[in-house]
Every structure is written in C-alpha cells, then in structure tokens.
Amino acid sequence: MSVDNDKRELLKLKQGLIEESEAIDEGGYDVAMPDTAMGKFKNWLWYHKLWFIIGFIVLALGFVIWYFFFVSEKPDIRIYSTGNYSTTYRQLLEENTAAFCPDFDKDGKVKVSINQPGDDTVMGFTDLYAEIENGNSSLYIGKKDKLEALYNDFKTAKDKEIFASLKDITGADVYLIDVTKTQFGEDNKLLTTELFIAVKNTDDESEKQAMEFLSNLYNNKKFLRD
C-alpha cells in the first residue's frame, strides 16, 4: 500500500465503513525459489550448513586423535632442559643419546626428546616449575648451579628431594652427573657447554627407565641398531 492508501484505509476504519481484517494486507511476501541447479544446490547448502560444520569438527578431531596415536613418534625418554641451549645443541643430544636408550614402548622406534622453557624470564620460570610439578619429563639437564638451586628450592618448599640419588650408577651418593666427563662427552667434543644431568625422583616406572637410560649413558653401553 502507498501512504495515501494507508491514510484512506485508516479513515474508513475510524468511520466504521470497513472491518479491520479488510484493511490488512494478508497477501504476504512472494519468496523466489531458485530455478537453477546451482541455485538449488546453494539453497540446500545454506539449510544444512550446521551439519557440515559439525561434520568438519568431528573429522578434524578424528584426524588429530589418529595422528597422535598412530603416526606421531612418541618419546621413549623425555628430558627437560633448565639451560638456554640452542636448538642445534638439543638436537645433537637427542640424536646421539638415542643409542643408549632402550625401546621402552616396544614400538620399534627409539626417540629421546628434549624440551626447555621459553626465553621469556617470567614465562620460562613458570614453565619450568609447571614441568616440575605436573610434567612427564623423567630427566633434567642444565648447568650445575641451576640444578642445585632447583634441588634446594624444592626441598625447602616441599620437604622432598626432587632428584633421585645416583649411587647405584656412580657408586657415590650424588644426584648430578657431569655428562661432559663421561665417555659420551669425550666422544662428542661439541659438548663444550657445561652439562649436568639428574633423574626426577618419582618412585615409579618413569624413574626406573630414566635410571636405566642414564646408567647406559654413564657406562657407555650402546644398543646396536641399523
């Protein structure tokens, strides 16, 4: 209706000449339905978009789960670095220490993984202590003073020794081993940076595996692999 028609209809209503239902345009709107195959397809996609979104999310989650459990190589030993070692240095350690590591998960592959906190001072500190409290690393590497500080801080705060005694490996009641002074260190002259290693005190299977790995490293016991 135009504005003039609306006014006339309103006037008639006030005068009682027509009923209200007659003044209301009940014709509705004409919806143009697509008449081409592409238009119909787009219309179908629009009305079913929610199911496509749900399906995509389910497929993405399925891919992540599949990759994590069947494709990605899981570490047999996890080591956490308290020092700011370069990526190249850590990769060298990962590759060269794998010869001393048993295939603990029996998947036919041996992998040693070394992680370290970020460069940011605050976040690095947070990451380190979060790893100590809740992480799954079974060994720690770093400079002697840093590892000793962690040991003393944790013992003061928790009244518990964070690192296990290595007496069964070294013959002395110590919790740190200087890697550079082992045969492994002699064979890898690139390890010029101070490097000590400790086993996290957990009293579970991860500690036993870490002890076996470190004993092999300390005594230069390698596994012959292709």
PDB file of C-alpha atoms in Angstrom:
ATOM      1  CA  MET A   1       0.000   0.000   0.000  1.00  0.00           C
ATOM      2  CA  SER A   2       1.035   3.627  -0.613  1.00  0.00           C
ATOM      3  CA  VAL A   3       0.969   6.263   2.137  1.00  0.00           C
ATOM      4  CA  ASP A   4      -2.222   7.828   0.727  1.00  0.00           C
ATOM      5  CA  ASN A   5      -3.961   4.469   0.607  1.00  0.00           C
ATOM      6  CA  ASP A   6      -2.943   3.802   4.205  1.00  0.00           C
ATOM      7  CA  LYS A   7      -4.471   7.093   5.300  1.00  0.00           C
ATOM      8  CA  ARG A   8      -7.701   6.378   3.450  1.00  0.00           C
ATOM      9  CA  GLU A   9      -7.954   2.884   4.945  1.00  0.00           C
ATOM     10  CA  LEU A  10      -7.325   4.303   8.434  1.00  0.00           C
ATOM     11  CA  LEU A  11     -10.052   6.915   7.927  1.00  0.00           C
ATOM     12  CA  LYS A  12     -12.518   4.242   6.811  1.00  0.00           C
ATOM     13  CA  LEU A  13     -11.693   2.183   9.889  1.00  0.00           C
ATOM     14  CA  LYS A  14     -12.429   5.150  12.148  1.00  0.00           C
ATOM     15  CA  GLN A  15     -15.708   5.769  10.350  1.00  0.00           C
ATOM     16  CA  GLY A  16     -16.675   2.098  10.629  1.00  0.00           C
ATOM     17  CA  LEU A  17     -17.047   1.702   6.914  1.00  0.00           C
ATOM     18  CA  ILE A  18     -14.779  -1.368   6.702  1.00  0.00           C
ATOM     19  CA  GLU A  19     -13.684  -4.142   9.019  1.00  0.00           C
ATOM     20  CA  GLU A  20     -10.095  -4.240  10.330  1.00  0.00           C
ATOM     21  CA  SER A  21      -9.415  -7.546   8.583  1.00  0.00           C
ATOM     22  CA  GLU A  22     -10.171  -5.935   5.246  1.00  0.00           C
ATOM     23  CA  ALA A  23      -7.515  -3.249   5.820  1.00  0.00           C
ATOM     24  CA  ILE A  24      -4.777  -5.737   6.499  1.00  0.00           C
ATOM     25  CA  ASP A  25      -2.862  -6.945   3.505  1.00  0.00           C
ATOM     26  CA  GLU A  26      -2.750 -10.677   4.037  1.00  0.00           C
ATOM     27  CA  GLY A  27      -1.128 -11.395   0.749  1.00  0.00           C
ATOM     28  CA  GLY A  28       2.289 -11.941   2.423  1.00  0.00           C
ATOM     29  CA  TYR A  29       5.555 -11.940   0.549  1.00  0.00           C
ATOM     30  CA  ASP A  30       6.441 -13.850  -2.523  1.00  0.00           C
ATOM     31  CA  VAL A  31       9.575 -15.928  -1.944  1.00  0.00           C
ATOM     32  CA  ALA A  32      11.520 -16.503  -5.097  1.00  0.00           C
ATOM     33  CA  MET A  33      12.638 -20.133  -5.159  1.00  0.00           C
ATOM     34  CA  PRO A  34      15.788 -20.918  -7.126  1.00  0.00           C
ATOM     35  CA  ASP A  35      15.077 -22.384 -10.526  1.00  0.00           C
ATOM     36  CA  THR A  36      18.625 -23.427 -11.481  1.00  0.00           C
ATOM     37  CA  ALA A  37      20.609 -26.457 -10.335  1.00  0.00           C
ATOM     38  CA  MET A  38      23.333 -24.260  -8.821  1.00  0.00           C
ATOM     39  CA  GLY A  39      20.782 -22.094  -7.051  1.00  0.00           C
ATOM     40  CA  LYS A  40      19.028 -25.129  -5.597  1.00  0.00           C
ATOM     41  CA  PHE A  41      22.373 -26.550  -4.513  1.00  0.00           C
ATOM     42  CA  LYS A  42      23.332 -23.292  -2.749  1.00  0.00           C
ATOM     43  CA  ASN A  43      19.942 -23.198  -1.073  1.00  0.00           C
ATOM     44  CA  TRP A  44      20.410 -26.803   0.123  1.00  0.00           C
ATOM     45  CA  LEU A  45      23.870 -25.981   1.482  1.00  0.00           C
ATOM     46  CA  TRP A  46      22.503 -22.991   3.365  1.00  0.00           C
ATOM     47  CA  TYR A  47      19.801 -25.011   5.116  1.00  0.00           C
ATOM     48  CA  HIS A  48      22.233 -27.818   6.014  1.00  0.00           C
ATOM     49  CA  LYS A  49      25.269 -25.704   6.970  1.00  0.00           C
ATOM     50  CA  LEU A  50      25.057 -26.653  10.660  1.00  0.00           C
ATOM     51  CA  TRP A  51      25.525 -30.338   9.862  1.00  0.00           C
ATOM     52  CA  PHE A  52      28.506 -29.530   7.658  1.00  0.00           C
ATOM     53  CA  ILE A  53      30.129 -27.568  10.490  1.00  0.00           C
ATOM     54  CA  ILE A  54      29.523 -30.412  12.964  1.00  0.00           C
ATOM     55  CA  GLY A  55      30.883 -32.946  10.497  1.00  0.00           C
ATOM     56  CA  PHE A  56      34.023 -30.873   9.886  1.00  0.00           C
ATOM     57  CA  ILE A  57      34.713 -30.610  13.625  1.00  0.00           C
ATOM     58  CA  VAL A  58      34.258 -34.371  14.088  1.00  0.00           C
ATOM     59  CA  LEU A  59      36.611 -35.125  11.179  1.00  0.00           C
ATOM     60  CA  ALA A  60      39.238 -32.680  12.499  1.00  0.00           C
ATOM     61  CA  LEU A  61      39.143 -34.255  15.967  1.00  0.00           C
ATOM     62  CA  GLY A  62      39.356 -37.709  14.435  1.00  0.00           C
ATOM     63  CA  PHE A  63      42.423 -36.703  12.413  1.00  0.00           C
ATOM     64  CA  VAL A  64      44.167 -35.288  15.500  1.00  0.00           C
ATOM     65  CA  ILE A  65      43.466 -38.456  17.501  1.00  0.00           C
ATOM     66  CA  TRP A  66      44.606 -40.687  14.643  1.00  0.00           C
ATOM     67  CA  TYR A  67      47.826 -38.722  14.144  1.00  0.00           C
ATOM     68  CA  PHE A  68      48.625 -38.646  17.863  1.00  0.00           C
ATOM     69  CA  PHE A  69      48.099 -42.365  18.464  1.00  0.00           C
ATOM     70  CA  PHE A  70      49.198 -43.929  15.162  1.00  0.00           C
ATOM     71  CA  VAL A  71      51.535 -41.554  13.310  1.00  0.00           C
ATOM     72  CA  SER A  72      53.444 -39.304  15.692  1.00  0.00           C
ATOM     73  CA  GLU A  73      56.583 -40.820  17.184  1.00  0.00           C
ATOM     74  CA  LYS A  74      56.332 -40.938  20.966  1.00  0.00           C
ATOM     75  CA  PRO A  75      59.490 -40.335  23.015  1.00  0.00           C
ATOM     76  CA  ASP A  76      60.913 -43.257  24.965  1.00  0.00           C
ATOM     77  CA  ILE A  77      62.711 -40.783  27.242  1.00  0.00           C
ATOM     78  CA  ARG A  78      61.687 -37.194  27.937  1.00  0.00           C
ATOM     79  CA  ILE A  79      64.333 -34.752  29.164  1.00  0.00           C
ATOM     80  CA  TYR A  80      63.729 -31.194  30.340  1.00  0.00           C
ATOM     81  CA  SER A  81      66.445 -28.601  29.936  1.00  0.00           C
ATOM     82  CA  THR A  82      66.862 -25.864  32.552  1.00  0.00           C
ATOM     83  CA  GLY A  83      69.537 -24.170  30.442  1.00  0.00           C
ATOM     84  CA  ASN A  84      69.259 -21.988  27.360  1.00  0.00           C
ATOM     85  CA  TYR A  85      70.800 -24.473  24.974  1.00  0.00           C
ATOM     86  CA  SER A  86      70.404 -23.856  21.261  1.00  0.00           C
ATOM     87  CA  THR A  87      68.057 -25.934  19.139  1.00  0.00           C
ATOM     88  CA  THR A  88      71.056 -27.428  17.319  1.00  0.00           C
ATOM     89  CA  TYR A  89      72.669 -28.416  20.621  1.00  0.00           C
ATOM     90  CA  ARG A  90      69.495 -30.118  21.850  1.00  0.00           C
ATOM     91  CA  GLN A  91      69.001 -31.946  18.558  1.00  0.00           C
ATOM     92  CA  LEU A  92      72.573 -33.211  18.741  1.00  0.00           C
ATOM     93  CA  LEU A  93      71.935 -34.568  22.221  1.00  0.00           C
ATOM     94  CA  GLU A  94      68.649 -36.169  21.171  1.00  0.00           C
ATOM     95  CA  GLU A  95      70.208 -37.949  18.211  1.00  0.00           C
ATOM     96  CA  ASN A  96      73.411 -39.086  19.923  1.00  0.00           C
ATOM     97  CA  THR A  97      71.887 -40.231  23.219  1.00  0.00           C
ATOM     98  CA  ALA A  98      69.262 -42.361  21.452  1.00  0.00           C
ATOM     99  CA  ALA A  99      71.928 -45.072  21.063  1.00  0.00           C
ATOM    100  CA  PHE A 100      71.843 -45.573  24.846  1.00  0.00           C
ATOM    101  CA  CYS A 101      68.055 -45.656  25.154  1.00  0.00           C
ATOM    102  CA  PRO A 102      66.040 -48.906  25.227  1.00  0.00           C
ATOM    103  CA  ASP A 103      62.840 -49.168  23.215  1.00  0.00           C
ATOM    104  CA  PHE A 104      60.682 -48.744  26.294  1.00  0.00           C
ATOM    105  CA  ASP A 105      57.338 -48.568  24.481  1.00  0.00           C
ATOM    106  CA  LYS A 106      58.191 -51.510  22.183  1.00  0.00           C
ATOM    107  CA  ASP A 107      57.097 -49.713  19.011  1.00  0.00           C
ATOM    108  CA  GLY A 108      60.281 -50.490  17.083  1.00  0.00           C
ATOM    109  CA  LYS A 109      61.434 -46.863  17.251  1.00  0.00           C
ATOM    110  CA  VAL A 110      63.656 -45.095  19.759  1.00  0.00           C
ATOM    111  CA  LYS A 111      63.313 -41.400  20.423  1.00  0.00           C
ATOM    112  CA  VAL A 112      64.821 -39.096  23.038  1.00  0.00           C
ATOM    113  CA  SER A 113      63.013 -35.776  23.393  1.00  0.00           C
ATOM    114  CA  ILE A 114      64.495 -32.647  24.996  1.00  0.00           C
ATOM    115  CA  ASN A 115      62.349 -29.614  25.775  1.00  0.00           C
ATOM    116  CA  GLN A 116      63.146 -26.387  27.570  1.00  0.00           C
ATOM    117  CA  PRO A 117      61.213 -23.321  28.781  1.00  0.00           C
ATOM    118  CA  GLY A 118      60.819 -20.246  26.618  1.00  0.00           C
ATOM    119  CA  ASP A 119      63.256 -17.339  26.558  1.00  0.00           C
ATOM    120  CA  ASP A 120      60.929 -15.020  28.456  1.00  0.00           C
ATOM    121  CA  THR A 121      62.160 -14.797  32.053  1.00  0.00           C
ATOM    122  CA  VAL A 122      58.746 -14.872  33.738  1.00  0.00           C
ATOM    123  CA  MET A 123      57.113 -17.448  31.458  1.00  0.00           C
ATOM    124  CA  GLY A 124      60.275 -19.547  31.392  1.00  0.00           C
ATOM    125  CA  PHE A 125      60.264 -19.687  35.170  1.00  0.00           C
ATOM    126  CA  THR A 126      56.567 -20.604  35.162  1.00  0.00           C
ATOM    127  CA  ASP A 127      57.041 -23.316  32.542  1.00  0.00           C
ATOM    128  CA  LEU A 128      59.938 -24.836  34.452  1.00  0.00           C
ATOM    129  CA  TYR A 129      58.072 -25.154  37.728  1.00  0.00           C
ATOM    130  CA  ALA A 130      54.919 -26.344  35.981  1.00  0.00           C
ATOM    131  CA  GLU A 131      57.035 -29.121  34.447  1.00  0.00           C
ATOM    132  CA  ILE A 132      58.476 -29.996  37.850  1.00  0.00           C
ATOM    133  CA  GLU A 133      55.014 -30.232  39.408  1.00  0.00           C
ATOM    134  CA  ASN A 134      52.989 -31.808  36.624  1.00  0.00           C
ATOM    135  CA  GLY A 135      55.262 -32.628  33.694  1.00  0.00           C
ATOM    136  CA  ASN A 136      56.245 -36.035  32.334  1.00  0.00           C
ATOM    137  CA  SER A 137      59.986 -35.455  31.894  1.00  0.00           C
ATOM    138  CA  SER A 138      61.996 -38.083  33.753  1.00  0.00           C
ATOM    139  CA  LEU A 139      65.417 -36.396  33.481  1.00  0.00           C
ATOM    140  CA  TYR A 140      66.681 -32.825  33.776  1.00  0.00           C
ATOM    141  CA  ILE A 141      69.777 -31.290  32.208  1.00  0.00           C
ATOM    142  CA  GLY A 142      71.451 -27.939  32.739  1.00  0.00           C
ATOM    143  CA  LYS A 143      74.248 -26.136  34.487  1.00  0.00           C
ATOM    144  CA  LYS A 144      75.268 -27.396  37.907  1.00  0.00           C
ATOM    145  CA  ASP A 145      74.286 -24.258  39.841  1.00  0.00           C
ATOM    146  CA  LYS A 146      70.809 -24.160  38.246  1.00  0.00           C
ATOM    147  CA  LEU A 147      70.069 -27.797  39.025  1.00  0.00           C
ATOM    148  CA  GLU A 148      71.402 -27.438  42.564  1.00  0.00           C
ATOM    149  CA  ALA A 149      69.201 -24.370  43.083  1.00  0.00           C
ATOM    150  CA  LEU A 150      66.149 -26.346  41.899  1.00  0.00           C
ATOM    151  CA  TYR A 151      67.020 -29.208  44.230  1.00  0.00           C
ATOM    152  CA  ASN A 152      67.413 -26.912  47.254  1.00  0.00           C
ATOM    153  CA  ASP A 153      64.331 -24.795  46.471  1.00  0.00           C
ATOM    154  CA  PHE A 154      62.113 -27.832  46.059  1.00  0.00           C
ATOM    155  CA  LYS A 155      63.420 -29.473  49.209  1.00  0.00           C
ATOM    156  CA  THR A 156      62.770 -26.270  51.170  1.00  0.00           C
ATOM    157  CA  ALA A 157      59.280 -25.752  49.757  1.00  0.00           C
ATOM    158  CA  LYS A 158      58.074 -29.359  49.635  1.00  0.00           C
ATOM    159  CA  ASP A 159      60.384 -31.072  52.131  1.00  0.00           C
ATOM    160  CA  LYS A 160      61.133 -33.581  49.383  1.00  0.00           C
ATOM    161  CA  GLU A 161      64.132 -34.275  47.185  1.00  0.00           C
ATOM    162  CA  ILE A 162      63.239 -33.539  43.586  1.00  0.00           C
ATOM    163  CA  PHE A 163      66.172 -35.518  42.169  1.00  0.00           C
ATOM    164  CA  ALA A 164      66.949 -39.147  42.977  1.00  0.00           C
ATOM    165  CA  SER A 165      70.247 -40.461  44.282  1.00  0.00           C
ATOM    166  CA  LEU A 166      72.516 -41.861  41.558  1.00  0.00           C
ATOM    167  CA  LYS A 167      74.552 -44.017  43.915  1.00  0.00           C
ATOM    168  CA  ASP A 168      73.643 -47.236  42.091  1.00  0.00           C
ATOM    169  CA  ILE A 169      75.139 -45.746  38.917  1.00  0.00           C
ATOM    170  CA  THR A 170      78.174 -43.800  40.126  1.00  0.00           C
ATOM    171  CA  GLY A 171      78.944 -45.524  43.422  1.00  0.00           C
ATOM    172  CA  ALA A 172      78.696 -42.173  45.211  1.00  0.00           C
ATOM    173  CA  ASP A 173      75.627 -40.660  46.874  1.00  0.00           C
ATOM    174  CA  VAL A 174      75.151 -37.840  44.331  1.00  0.00           C
ATOM    175  CA  TYR A 175      72.196 -36.664  42.291  1.00  0.00           C
ATOM    176  CA  LEU A 176      74.114 -34.998  39.431  1.00  0.00           C
ATOM    177  CA  ILE A 177      76.386 -36.402  36.733  1.00  0.00           C
ATOM    178  CA  ASP A 178      78.695 -34.232  34.617  1.00  0.00           C
ATOM    179  CA  VAL A 179      77.934 -35.525  31.118  1.00  0.00           C
ATOM    180  CA  THR A 180      80.986 -33.868  29.571  1.00  0.00           C
ATOM    181  CA  LYS A 181      83.248 -36.034  31.747  1.00  0.00           C
ATOM    182  CA  THR A 182      81.757 -39.339  30.640  1.00  0.00           C
ATOM    183  CA  GLN A 183      82.916 -41.371  27.643  1.00  0.00           C
ATOM    184  CA  PHE A 184      79.903 -39.960  25.805  1.00  0.00           C
ATOM    185  CA  GLY A 185      81.223 -36.472  26.473  1.00  0.00           C
ATOM    186  CA  GLU A 186      84.689 -37.468  25.265  1.00  0.00           C
ATOM    187  CA  ASP A 187      83.224 -38.894  22.065  1.00  0.00           C
ATOM    188  CA  ASN A 188      81.185 -35.741  21.421  1.00  0.00           C
ATOM    189  CA  LYS A 189      83.664 -32.896  21.552  1.00  0.00           C
ATOM    190  CA  LEU A 190      80.947 -30.431  20.540  1.00  0.00           C
ATOM    191  CA  LEU A 191      79.617 -30.680  24.093  1.00  0.00           C
ATOM    192  CA  THR A 192      81.816 -27.856  25.340  1.00  0.00           C
ATOM    193  CA  THR A 193      78.993 -26.232  27.295  1.00  0.00           C
ATOM    194  CA  GLU A 194      78.560 -27.240  30.933  1.00  0.00           C
ATOM    195  CA  LEU A 195      76.088 -30.093  31.007  1.00  0.00           C
ATOM    196  CA  PHE A 196      74.864 -31.927  34.107  1.00  0.00           C
ATOM    197  CA  ILE A 197      72.031 -34.437  34.258  1.00  0.00           C
ATOM    198  CA  ALA A 198      69.679 -35.592  37.040  1.00  0.00           C
ATOM    199  CA  VAL A 199      66.828 -38.084  37.391  1.00  0.00           C
ATOM    200  CA  LYS A 200      63.485 -36.868  38.689  1.00  0.00           C
ATOM    201  CA  ASN A 201      62.508 -38.544  41.941  1.00  0.00           C
ATOM    202  CA  THR A 202      59.103 -40.112  41.229  1.00  0.00           C
ATOM    203  CA  ASP A 203      59.366 -43.664  42.629  1.00  0.00           C
ATOM    204  CA  ASP A 204      57.534 -45.022  39.594  1.00  0.00           C
ATOM    205  CA  GLU A 205      58.272 -46.686  36.250  1.00  0.00           C
ATOM    206  CA  SER A 206      59.471 -43.444  34.655  1.00  0.00           C
ATOM    207  CA  GLU A 207      62.237 -43.158  37.259  1.00  0.00           C
ATOM    208  CA  LYS A 208      63.321 -46.758  36.653  1.00  0.00           C
ATOM    209  CA  GLN A 209      63.501 -46.162  32.912  1.00  0.00           C
ATOM    210  CA  ALA A 210      65.423 -42.924  33.406  1.00  0.00           C
ATOM    211  CA  MET A 211      67.909 -44.737  35.658  1.00  0.00           C
ATOM    212  CA  GLU A 212      68.423 -47.449  33.051  1.00  0.00           C
ATOM    213  CA  PHE A 213      68.966 -44.891  30.309  1.00  0.00           C
ATOM    214  CA  LEU A 214      71.401 -42.831  32.409  1.00  0.00           C
ATOM    215  CA  SER A 215      73.278 -45.951  33.520  1.00  0.00           C
ATOM    216  CA  ASN A 216      73.789 -46.898  29.868  1.00  0.00           C
ATOM    217  CA  LEU A 217      74.974 -43.378  29.090  1.00  0.00           C
ATOM    218  CA  TYR A 218      77.325 -43.238  32.069  1.00  0.00           C
ATOM    219  CA  ASN A 219      78.814 -46.661  31.347  1.00  0.00           C
ATOM    220  CA  ASN A 220      78.894 -46.124  27.572  1.00  0.00           C
ATOM    221  CA  LYS A 221      76.581 -49.055  26.903  1.00  0.00           C
ATOM    222  CA  LYS A 222      75.136 -48.612  23.432  1.00  0.00           C
ATOM    223  CA  PHE A 223      72.476 -50.553  21.557  1.00  0.00           C
ATOM    224  CA  LEU A 224      73.455 -51.777  18.090  1.00  0.00           C
ATOM    225  CA  ARG A 225      70.760 -50.592  15.682  1.00  0.00           C
ATOM    226  CA  ASP A 226      70.514 -50.116  11.949  1.00  0.00           C
TER     227      ASP A 226
END
